[in-house]
Amino acid sequence: MSASSSTVAPAAGGAGEEGAGAAAAQPQQAGPVERCKGVNGLEKVVLREVRGSSAEVYLHGGHVTSWKDEHGEELLFVSNKAIFKPPKAIRGGIPICFPQFSNFGNLEPHGFARNRTWSTEDDPPPFPVPTSNKAYVDLILKSTEEDLKIWPHSFEFRLRVALGPGGDLMLTSRIRNTNADGKPFSFTFAYHTYFSISDISEVRVEGLETLDYLDNLQERNRFTEQGDAIVFESELDRIYLGTPSKIAIIDHEKKRTFVVRKGGLPDAVVWNPWDKKAKAMSDFGDDEYKRMVCVEAAAIDKQITLKPGEEWTGKLELSAVPSSYYSGQLDPDRVLQDSNVPEDSIS
């Protein structure tokens, strides 16, 4: 299926879960892309890969709220107290932080893209390399008059969410400056991914050792990571700088490793709120911090600047593999599936 083909195909049948042999028993099984209603009647798109993996994307926020493996196990964390009522952002999944990460600027924390209603786009500009799988959707967010009042820049933000043949989840953001006044704009960005884990005490993050980071709990002072991996014993909120294209999240109890691959996103945020901050968040359960960790592909320390007509690409690819396959050597030379996005990702 080419990148410019219609991306929201109507479901061939019902929205029910596909079981073993469903193709034979029910010829009218759901197709790879289905548009339907989610919580509180909000529109969402469900992606299904033939081997059984799936993902869900809400048009509210352009927000991925579910990513399941071929066994139906949920890989992303969404709070039981998440509020699915626009314009409130959904707590968990993969919120998109644009045009501002956290309070790095004058806008509301994490910007406004996660609070807006996105649209599906049937015929986006072609990708350098077409998506080989049929389980994908293209979304678009354009600046509105309301947005221009608080951030006076015209933009087009295209987001493709795709499931790979092996169940990998891929997000590609393309942000274009459409200012008619000839002015450039700058922004910060993050895929604020919440991973579902067994217990925070059982998790370690590898790939960020020896790197410098800004500690959000210590006035963003700069430190150097001293450990051979990041482990969690209290609240942690750091922005790692100049990070590699691959980071691993190892869950010892589940014997599962998440592999984060990224392009155009030099920074990585690692966050867990711990108990006090968890209790202070109205849309987050008191003990839910034990079952989640955020590892976020980001561009924060150095803003992205686009001249009119320029486009930036930021890509995220998530895989979940048995930890026995991961020994720090998992496909070290492998690049992102659809395209190798260099650090200089502006065209």
Coordinates of N, CA and C in Angstrom, one line a residue, residues 4-183:
S4 N 0.5 7.2 -0.2 CA -0.6 8.1 -0.6 C -1.9 7.5 -0.8
S5 N -2.0 6.2 -0.5 CA -3.3 5.5 -0.6 C -4.3 5.9 0.5
S6 N -5.5 5.7 0.4 CA -6.5 6.0 1.4 C -6.1 5.2 2.7
T7 N -6.1 5.9 3.8 CA -5.5 5.3 5.0 C -6.5 4.9 6.1
V8 N -7.7 5.3 5.9 CA -8.8 4.9 6.9 C -9.8 4.0 6.2
A9 N -9.4 2.7 6.0 CA -10.3 1.8 5.3 C -11.4 1.4 6.2
P10 N -12.7 1.4 5.7 CA -13.8 1.0 6.5 C -13.6 -0.5 6.9
A11 N -14.0 -0.8 8.1 CA -13.9 -2.2 8.6 C -14.7 -3.1 7.8
A12 N -14.1 -4.3 7.5 CA -14.8 -5.3 6.7 C -15.9 -6.0 7.5
G13 N -15.8 -5.9 8.9 CA -16.8 -6.5 9.7 C -16.9 -5.9 11.0
G14 N -17.2 -6.6 12.1 CA -17.4 -6.0 13.4 C -16.1 -5.7 14.0
A15 N -16.2 -5.1 15.2 CA -15.0 -4.6 16.0 C -14.5 -5.6 17.0
G16 N -15.1 -6.9 16.9 CA -14.7 -7.8 17.9 C -13.3 -8.3 17.8
E17 N -12.8 -8.9 18.9 CA -11.4 -9.3 18.9 C -11.3 -10.5 18.0
E18 N -10.1 -10.7 17.4 CA -9.9 -11.8 16.5 C -9.2 -12.9 17.2
G19 N -9.8 -14.1 17.2 CA -9.3 -15.2 17.9 C -8.6 -16.1 16.9
A20 N -8.0 -17.2 17.4 CA -7.4 -18.2 16.5 C -8.4 -18.7 15.5
G21 N -8.0 -18.8 14.2 CA -8.9 -19.3 13.2 C -10.1 -18.4 12.9
A22 N -10.0 -17.1 13.3 CA -11.1 -16.2 13.1 C -11.3 -16.0 11.6
A23 N -10.2 -16.0 10.8 CA -10.4 -15.8 9.4 C -11.3 -16.9 8.8
A24 N -11.1 -18.1 9.2 CA -11.9 -19.2 8.6 C -13.4 -19.2 9.2
A25 N -13.5 -18.9 10.5 CA -14.8 -19.0 11.1 C -15.7 -17.7 10.8
Q26 N -15.0 -16.6 10.6 CA -15.7 -15.3 10.4 C -15.1 -14.6 9.2
P27 N -15.6 -14.8 8.0 CA -15.0 -14.1 6.9 C -15.0 -12.6 7.0
Q28 N -16.0 -12.1 7.8 CA -16.1 -10.7 7.9 C -15.4 -10.1 9.1
Q29 N -14.1 -10.5 9.3 CA -13.4 -10.0 10.4 C -13.0 -8.5 10.1
A30 N -12.6 -7.8 11.2 CA -12.3 -6.4 11.1 C -11.0 -6.3 10.2
G31 N -10.9 -5.2 9.5 CA -9.8 -5.0 8.6 C -8.6 -4.4 9.4
P32 N -7.5 -4.1 8.7 CA -6.3 -3.6 9.4 C -6.5 -2.2 9.9
V33 N -7.5 -1.4 9.4 CA -7.7 -0.1 9.9 C -9.2 0.1 10.1
E34 N -9.6 0.4 11.3 CA -11.1 0.6 11.7 C -11.3 1.9 12.4
R35 N -12.2 2.7 12.0 CA -12.6 3.9 12.7 C -13.8 3.6 13.5
C36 N -13.8 3.9 14.8 CA -14.9 3.6 15.7 C -15.0 4.6 16.9
K37 N -15.9 4.4 17.8 CA -16.0 5.2 19.0 C -15.3 4.6 20.2
G38 N -14.6 5.4 20.9 CA -13.9 5.0 22.1 C -14.6 5.5 23.4
V39 N -13.8 5.7 24.4 CA -14.4 6.2 25.7 C -15.1 7.5 25.5
N40 N -16.2 7.6 26.1 CA -17.1 8.8 26.1 C -17.4 9.2 24.6
G41 N -17.5 8.2 23.7 CA -17.9 8.5 22.4 C -16.8 9.2 21.5
L42 N -15.6 9.3 22.0 CA -14.5 10.0 21.3 C -14.1 9.1 20.1
E43 N -13.8 9.7 19.0 CA -13.4 8.9 17.8 C -12.0 8.4 18.0
K44 N -11.8 7.1 17.6 CA -10.5 6.5 17.6 C -10.4 5.7 16.3
V45 N -9.1 5.3 16.0 CA -8.8 4.5 14.9 C -8.0 3.3 15.5
V46 N -8.5 2.1 15.2 CA -7.9 0.8 15.7 C -7.1 0.2 14.5
L47 N -5.8 -0.1 14.8 CA -5.0 -0.7 13.8 C -4.8 -2.2 14.2
R48 N -4.8 -3.1 13.3 CA -4.6 -4.5 13.6 C -3.7 -5.1 12.6
E49 N -2.7 -5.9 13.1 CA -1.7 -6.6 12.2 C -2.2 -8.0 12.2
V50 N -1.9 -8.7 11.0 CA -2.4 -10.0 10.8 C -2.0 -11.0 11.9
R51 N -0.9 -10.8 12.5 CA -0.4 -11.8 13.5 C -1.0 -11.6 14.9
G52 N -1.8 -10.5 15.0 CA -2.6 -10.3 16.3 C -2.3 -9.1 17.0
S53 N -1.2 -8.4 16.7 CA -0.9 -7.1 17.5 C -1.9 -6.0 17.0
S54 N -2.0 -5.0 17.9 CA -2.9 -4.0 17.6 C -2.5 -2.7 18.3
A55 N -3.1 -1.6 17.8 CA -2.9 -0.2 18.4 C -4.1 0.6 18.3
E56 N -4.3 1.5 19.2 CA -5.5 2.4 19.1 C -5.0 3.9 19.2
V57 N -5.6 4.7 18.4 CA -5.2 6.1 18.3 C -6.4 7.0 18.4
Y58 N -6.5 7.8 19.4 CA -7.6 8.8 19.5 C -7.3 10.0 18.7
L59 N -8.4 10.5 18.0 CA -8.2 11.8 17.3 C -8.0 12.9 18.3
H60 N -8.6 12.8 19.5 CA -8.3 13.8 20.5 C -6.8 13.6 20.9
G61 N -6.0 14.6 20.5 CA -4.6 14.6 20.9 C -3.7 13.9 19.9
G62 N -4.3 13.3 18.8 CA -3.5 12.4 18.0 C -2.7 11.4 18.9
H63 N -3.5 10.8 19.8 CA -2.9 10.2 21.0 C -3.0 8.6 20.9
V64 N -1.9 8.0 20.9 CA -1.9 6.5 20.9 C -2.2 6.1 22.4
T65 N -3.2 5.3 22.6 CA -3.6 4.9 23.9 C -3.4 3.4 24.2
S66 N -3.2 2.6 23.1 CA -3.0 1.2 23.3 C -2.1 0.6 22.3
W67 N -1.2 -0.3 22.7 CA -0.3 -1.1 21.8 C -0.3 -2.4 22.4
K68 N -0.8 -3.4 21.8 CA -0.9 -4.8 22.3 C 0.0 -5.7 21.4
D69 N 0.6 -6.7 22.0 CA 1.4 -7.7 21.3 C 0.4 -8.7 20.7
E70 N 1.0 -9.7 20.0 CA 0.2 -10.7 19.3 C -0.6 -11.6 20.3
H71 N -0.3 -11.6 21.6 CA -1.0 -12.3 22.6 C -2.1 -11.5 23.3
G72 N -2.2 -10.2 22.8 CA -3.2 -9.3 23.4 C -2.8 -8.6 24.7
E73 N -1.5 -8.7 25.0 CA -1.0 -8.1 26.2 C -0.7 -6.6 26.0
E74 N -1.2 -5.8 26.9 CA -1.1 -4.3 26.7 C 0.4 -3.9 27.1
L75 N 1.0 -3.1 26.2 CA 2.4 -2.7 26.4 C 2.5 -1.3 26.8
L76 N 1.5 -0.5 26.7 CA 1.5 0.9 27.1 C 0.7 1.0 28.4
F77 N 1.0 2.0 29.2 CA 0.3 2.3 30.4 C -0.7 3.5 30.2
V78 N -1.9 3.3 30.6 CA -2.9 4.4 30.7 C -3.5 4.3 32.0
S79 N -3.6 5.4 32.7 CA -4.1 5.4 34.1 C -5.6 5.0 34.1
N80 N -5.9 4.3 35.2 CA -7.4 4.0 35.4 C -8.2 5.3 35.7
K81 N -7.5 6.3 36.0 CA -8.1 7.6 36.3 C -8.0 8.6 35.1
A82 N -7.5 8.1 34.0 CA -7.4 9.0 32.8 C -8.7 9.6 32.5
I83 N -8.7 10.9 32.1 CA -9.9 11.6 31.8 C -10.0 11.8 30.3
F84 N -11.0 11.1 29.7 CA -11.2 11.2 28.2 C -12.2 12.2 27.9
K85 N -11.9 13.5 28.3 CA -12.8 14.6 28.0 C -12.0 15.8 27.5
P86 N -12.1 16.1 26.2 CA -11.4 17.2 25.7 C -11.9 18.5 26.4
P87 N -10.9 19.5 26.6 CA -9.6 19.5 26.1 C -8.5 18.9 27.0
K88 N -9.0 18.2 28.1 CA -8.0 17.5 29.0 C -7.2 16.5 28.2
A89 N -5.9 16.5 28.4 CA -5.0 15.5 27.8 C -5.2 14.1 28.5
I90 N -5.1 13.1 27.8 CA -5.2 11.7 28.3 C -3.9 11.3 29.0
R91 N -4.1 10.8 30.3 CA -3.0 10.4 31.1 C -2.5 9.0 30.7
G92 N -1.4 8.9 30.0 CA -0.8 7.7 29.6 C -0.7 7.5 28.1
G93 N -0.3 6.3 27.7 CA -0.2 6.1 26.2 C 1.0 6.9 25.7
I94 N 0.8 7.6 24.6 CA 1.9 8.4 24.0 C 1.4 9.8 23.7
P95 N 1.3 10.7 24.7 CA 1.0 12.1 24.4 C 2.1 12.7 23.6
I96 N 1.7 13.6 22.7 CA 2.6 14.4 21.8 C 2.8 15.8 22.4
C97 N 4.0 16.1 22.8 CA 4.3 17.4 23.3 C 4.8 18.3 22.2
F98 N 4.0 19.2 21.8 CA 4.3 20.2 20.8 C 3.4 21.4 20.9
P99 N 3.9 22.6 20.7 CA 5.2 23.0 20.3 C 6.2 23.3 21.5
Q100 N 5.8 22.8 22.6 CA 6.7 23.0 23.8 C 6.7 21.8 24.7
F101 N 7.9 21.4 25.1 CA 8.0 20.4 26.1 C 8.0 21.0 27.5
S102 N 7.2 20.4 28.4 CA 7.1 20.9 29.8 C 6.9 22.4 29.8
N103 N 7.7 23.1 30.7 CA 7.5 24.6 30.7 C 8.7 25.3 30.1
F104 N 9.3 24.7 29.1 CA 10.4 25.3 28.3 C 9.8 26.3 27.4
G105 N 9.1 27.4 27.9 CA 8.5 28.4 27.1 C 7.3 29.0 27.8
N106 N 6.5 29.7 27.1 CA 5.4 30.5 27.7 C 4.0 29.8 27.6
L107 N 4.0 28.7 26.9 CA 2.7 28.0 26.7 C 2.3 27.2 27.9
E108 N 1.1 26.6 27.9 CA 0.8 25.6 28.9 C 1.8 24.4 28.8
P109 N 2.1 23.8 30.0 CA 3.1 22.7 29.9 C 2.8 21.6 28.8
H110 N 3.8 21.3 28.1 CA 3.7 20.3 27.0 C 3.0 20.8 25.8
G111 N 2.7 22.1 25.7 CA 2.1 22.6 24.5 C 0.6 22.2 24.3
F112 N 0.1 22.4 23.1 CA -1.4 22.2 22.9 C -1.7 21.1 22.0
A113 N -0.8 20.5 21.3 CA -1.1 19.4 20.3 C -1.9 18.3 20.9
R114 N -1.5 17.9 22.2 CA -2.2 16.8 22.9 C -3.6 17.1 23.4
N115 N -4.0 18.4 23.3 CA -5.3 18.8 23.7 C -6.3 19.1 22.5
R116 N -5.8 19.0 21.3 CA -6.6 19.4 20.1 C -7.1 18.1 19.5
T117 N -8.2 18.3 18.7 CA -8.8 17.2 17.9 C -8.1 17.2 16.5
W118 N -7.5 16.1 16.2 CA -6.8 15.9 14.9 C -7.8 15.4 13.9
S119 N -7.4 15.4 12.6 CA -8.2 14.9 11.6 C -7.4 13.8 10.9
T120 N -8.1 12.8 10.3 CA -7.4 11.8 9.4 C -7.2 12.5 8.1
E121 N -6.1 12.0 7.4 CA -5.7 12.6 6.1 C -5.6 11.4 5.2
D122 N -6.4 11.4 4.1 CA -6.4 10.2 3.2 C -5.3 10.3 2.2
D123 N -4.8 11.4 1.9 CA -3.8 11.5 0.8 C -2.6 12.5 1.2
P124 N -1.8 12.0 2.2 CA -0.7 12.9 2.6 C 0.4 13.0 1.6
P125 N 1.3 14.0 1.7 CA 2.4 14.0 0.8 C 3.2 12.7 1.0
P126 N 3.8 12.2 0.0 CA 4.4 10.8 0.1 C 5.6 10.8 1.0
F127 N 5.8 9.7 1.6 CA 7.0 9.5 2.4 C 8.2 9.1 1.5
P128 N 9.4 9.3 2.0 CA 10.6 8.9 1.2 C 10.6 7.4 0.9
V129 N 10.1 6.6 2.0 CA 10.0 5.2 1.8 C 8.5 4.8 2.2
P130 N 7.8 4.2 1.3 CA 6.4 3.9 1.6 C 6.3 2.9 2.8
T131 N 5.2 3.0 3.5 CA 4.9 2.0 4.6 C 4.5 0.7 3.9
S132 N 5.2 -0.4 4.3 CA 5.0 -1.6 3.6 C 3.7 -2.3 4.2
N133 N 3.3 -2.0 5.4 CA 2.2 -2.7 6.0 C 0.9 -1.9 5.7
K134 N -0.2 -2.5 5.9 CA -1.5 -1.8 5.7 C -2.1 -1.3 7.0
A135 N -1.5 -1.6 8.1 CA -2.1 -1.2 9.4 C -1.4 0.1 9.8
Y136 N -1.9 1.2 9.2 CA -1.4 2.5 9.6 C -2.5 3.6 9.3
V137 N -2.3 4.7 10.0 CA -3.3 5.8 9.8 C -2.5 7.1 9.7
D138 N -2.9 8.0 8.9 CA -2.3 9.4 8.8 C -3.2 10.4 9.4
L139 N -2.7 11.2 10.4 CA -3.4 12.2 11.0 C -2.8 13.6 10.7
I140 N -3.6 14.7 10.8 CA -3.0 16.0 10.6 C -3.6 17.0 11.6
L141 N -2.8 17.9 12.0 CA -3.2 19.0 12.9 C -2.7 20.3 12.2
K142 N -3.6 21.2 12.0 CA -3.2 22.5 11.5 C -3.5 23.6 12.5
S143 N -2.7 24.7 12.5 CA -3.0 25.8 13.4 C -4.3 26.4 13.2
T144 N -5.0 26.7 14.3 CA -6.3 27.3 14.2 C -6.2 28.8 14.7
E145 N -7.2 29.5 14.6 CA -7.2 30.9 15.0 C -6.9 31.0 16.5
E146 N -7.5 30.0 17.3 CA -7.3 29.9 18.7 C -5.8 29.7 19.0
D147 N -5.2 28.7 18.2 CA -3.8 28.5 18.4 C -2.9 29.7 18.1
L148 N -3.2 30.4 17.1 CA -2.4 31.5 16.6 C -2.4 32.7 17.6
K149 N -3.5 32.7 18.5 CA -3.5 33.7 19.5 C -2.5 33.5 20.6
I150 N -2.2 32.2 20.9 CA -1.2 31.9 21.9 C 0.2 31.5 21.4
W151 N 0.2 31.1 20.1 CA 1.5 30.7 19.5 C 1.4 31.2 18.0
P152 N 1.9 32.4 17.7 CA 1.5 33.0 16.4 C 2.3 32.5 15.2
H153 N 2.2 31.2 15.0 CA 2.9 30.6 13.9 C 2.0 29.6 13.2
S154 N 2.0 29.6 11.9 CA 1.2 28.7 11.1 C 2.0 27.4 10.8
F155 N 1.4 26.3 11.1 CA 2.1 25.0 10.9 C 1.1 23.9 10.4
E156 N 1.7 22.9 9.8 CA 1.0 21.6 9.5 C 1.8 20.5 10.2
F157 N 1.1 19.7 11.0 CA 1.7 18.6 11.7 C 1.1 17.4 11.3
R158 N 1.9 16.6 10.5 CA 1.4 15.3 10.1 C 2.0 14.2 10.9
L159 N 1.1 13.2 11.3 CA 1.5 12.1 12.2 C 1.1 10.8 11.5
R160 N 2.0 9.9 11.3 CA 1.6 8.6 10.8 C 1.9 7.6 12.0
V161 N 0.9 6.8 12.3 CA 1.0 5.7 13.3 C 0.9 4.4 12.6
A162 N 1.8 3.5 12.7 CA 1.9 2.3 11.9 C 2.3 1.1 12.8
L163 N 1.7 0.0 12.5 CA 2.1 -1.3 13.1 C 3.0 -2.1 12.0
G164 N 4.1 -2.5 12.5 CA 5.0 -3.3 11.6 C 4.6 -4.8 11.6
P165 N 5.1 -5.5 10.6 CA 4.7 -7.0 10.5 C 5.0 -7.7 11.8
G166 N 6.0 -7.3 12.5 CA 6.4 -8.0 13.8 C 5.7 -7.4 15.0
G167 N 4.8 -6.5 14.8 CA 4.1 -5.9 15.9 C 4.8 -4.6 16.4
D168 N 5.9 -4.2 15.8 CA 6.5 -2.9 16.2 C 5.5 -1.8 16.0
L169 N 5.6 -0.8 16.9 CA 4.8 0.4 16.8 C 5.7 1.6 16.3
M170 N 5.3 2.2 15.2 CA 6.1 3.3 14.6 C 5.3 4.6 14.5
L171 N 5.9 5.7 15.0 CA 5.3 7.0 14.9 C 6.2 7.9 14.1
T172 N 5.7 8.5 13.1 CA 6.5 9.5 12.3 C 5.8 10.8 12.3
S173 N 6.5 11.8 12.9 CA 5.9 13.2 12.9 C 6.6 14.0 11.8
R174 N 5.8 14.8 11.0 CA 6.4 15.7 10.1 C 5.7 17.1 10.3
I175 N 6.6 18.0 10.7 CA 6.1 19.4 11.1 C 6.6 20.4 10.1
R176 N 5.7 21.1 9.4 CA 6.1 22.1 8.4 C 5.7 23.5 8.8
N177 N 6.6 24.4 8.5 CA 6.3 25.8 8.7 C 5.5 26.4 7.5
T178 N 4.3 26.8 7.8 CA 3.5 27.3 6.7 C 3.2 28.8 6.9
N179 N 4.1 29.5 7.6 CA 3.9 30.9 7.8 C 4.0 31.7 6.5
A180 N 3.0 32.6 6.3 CA 3.0 33.4 5.0 C 3.8 34.7 5.2
D181 N 4.2 35.0 6.4 CA 4.9 36.2 6.7 C 6.4 36.1 6.5
G182 N 6.9 34.9 6.2 CA 8.3 34.7 6.0 C 9.1 34.5 7.2
K183 N 8.5 34.3 8.4 CA 9.2 34.2 9.6 C 9.4 32.7 10.0

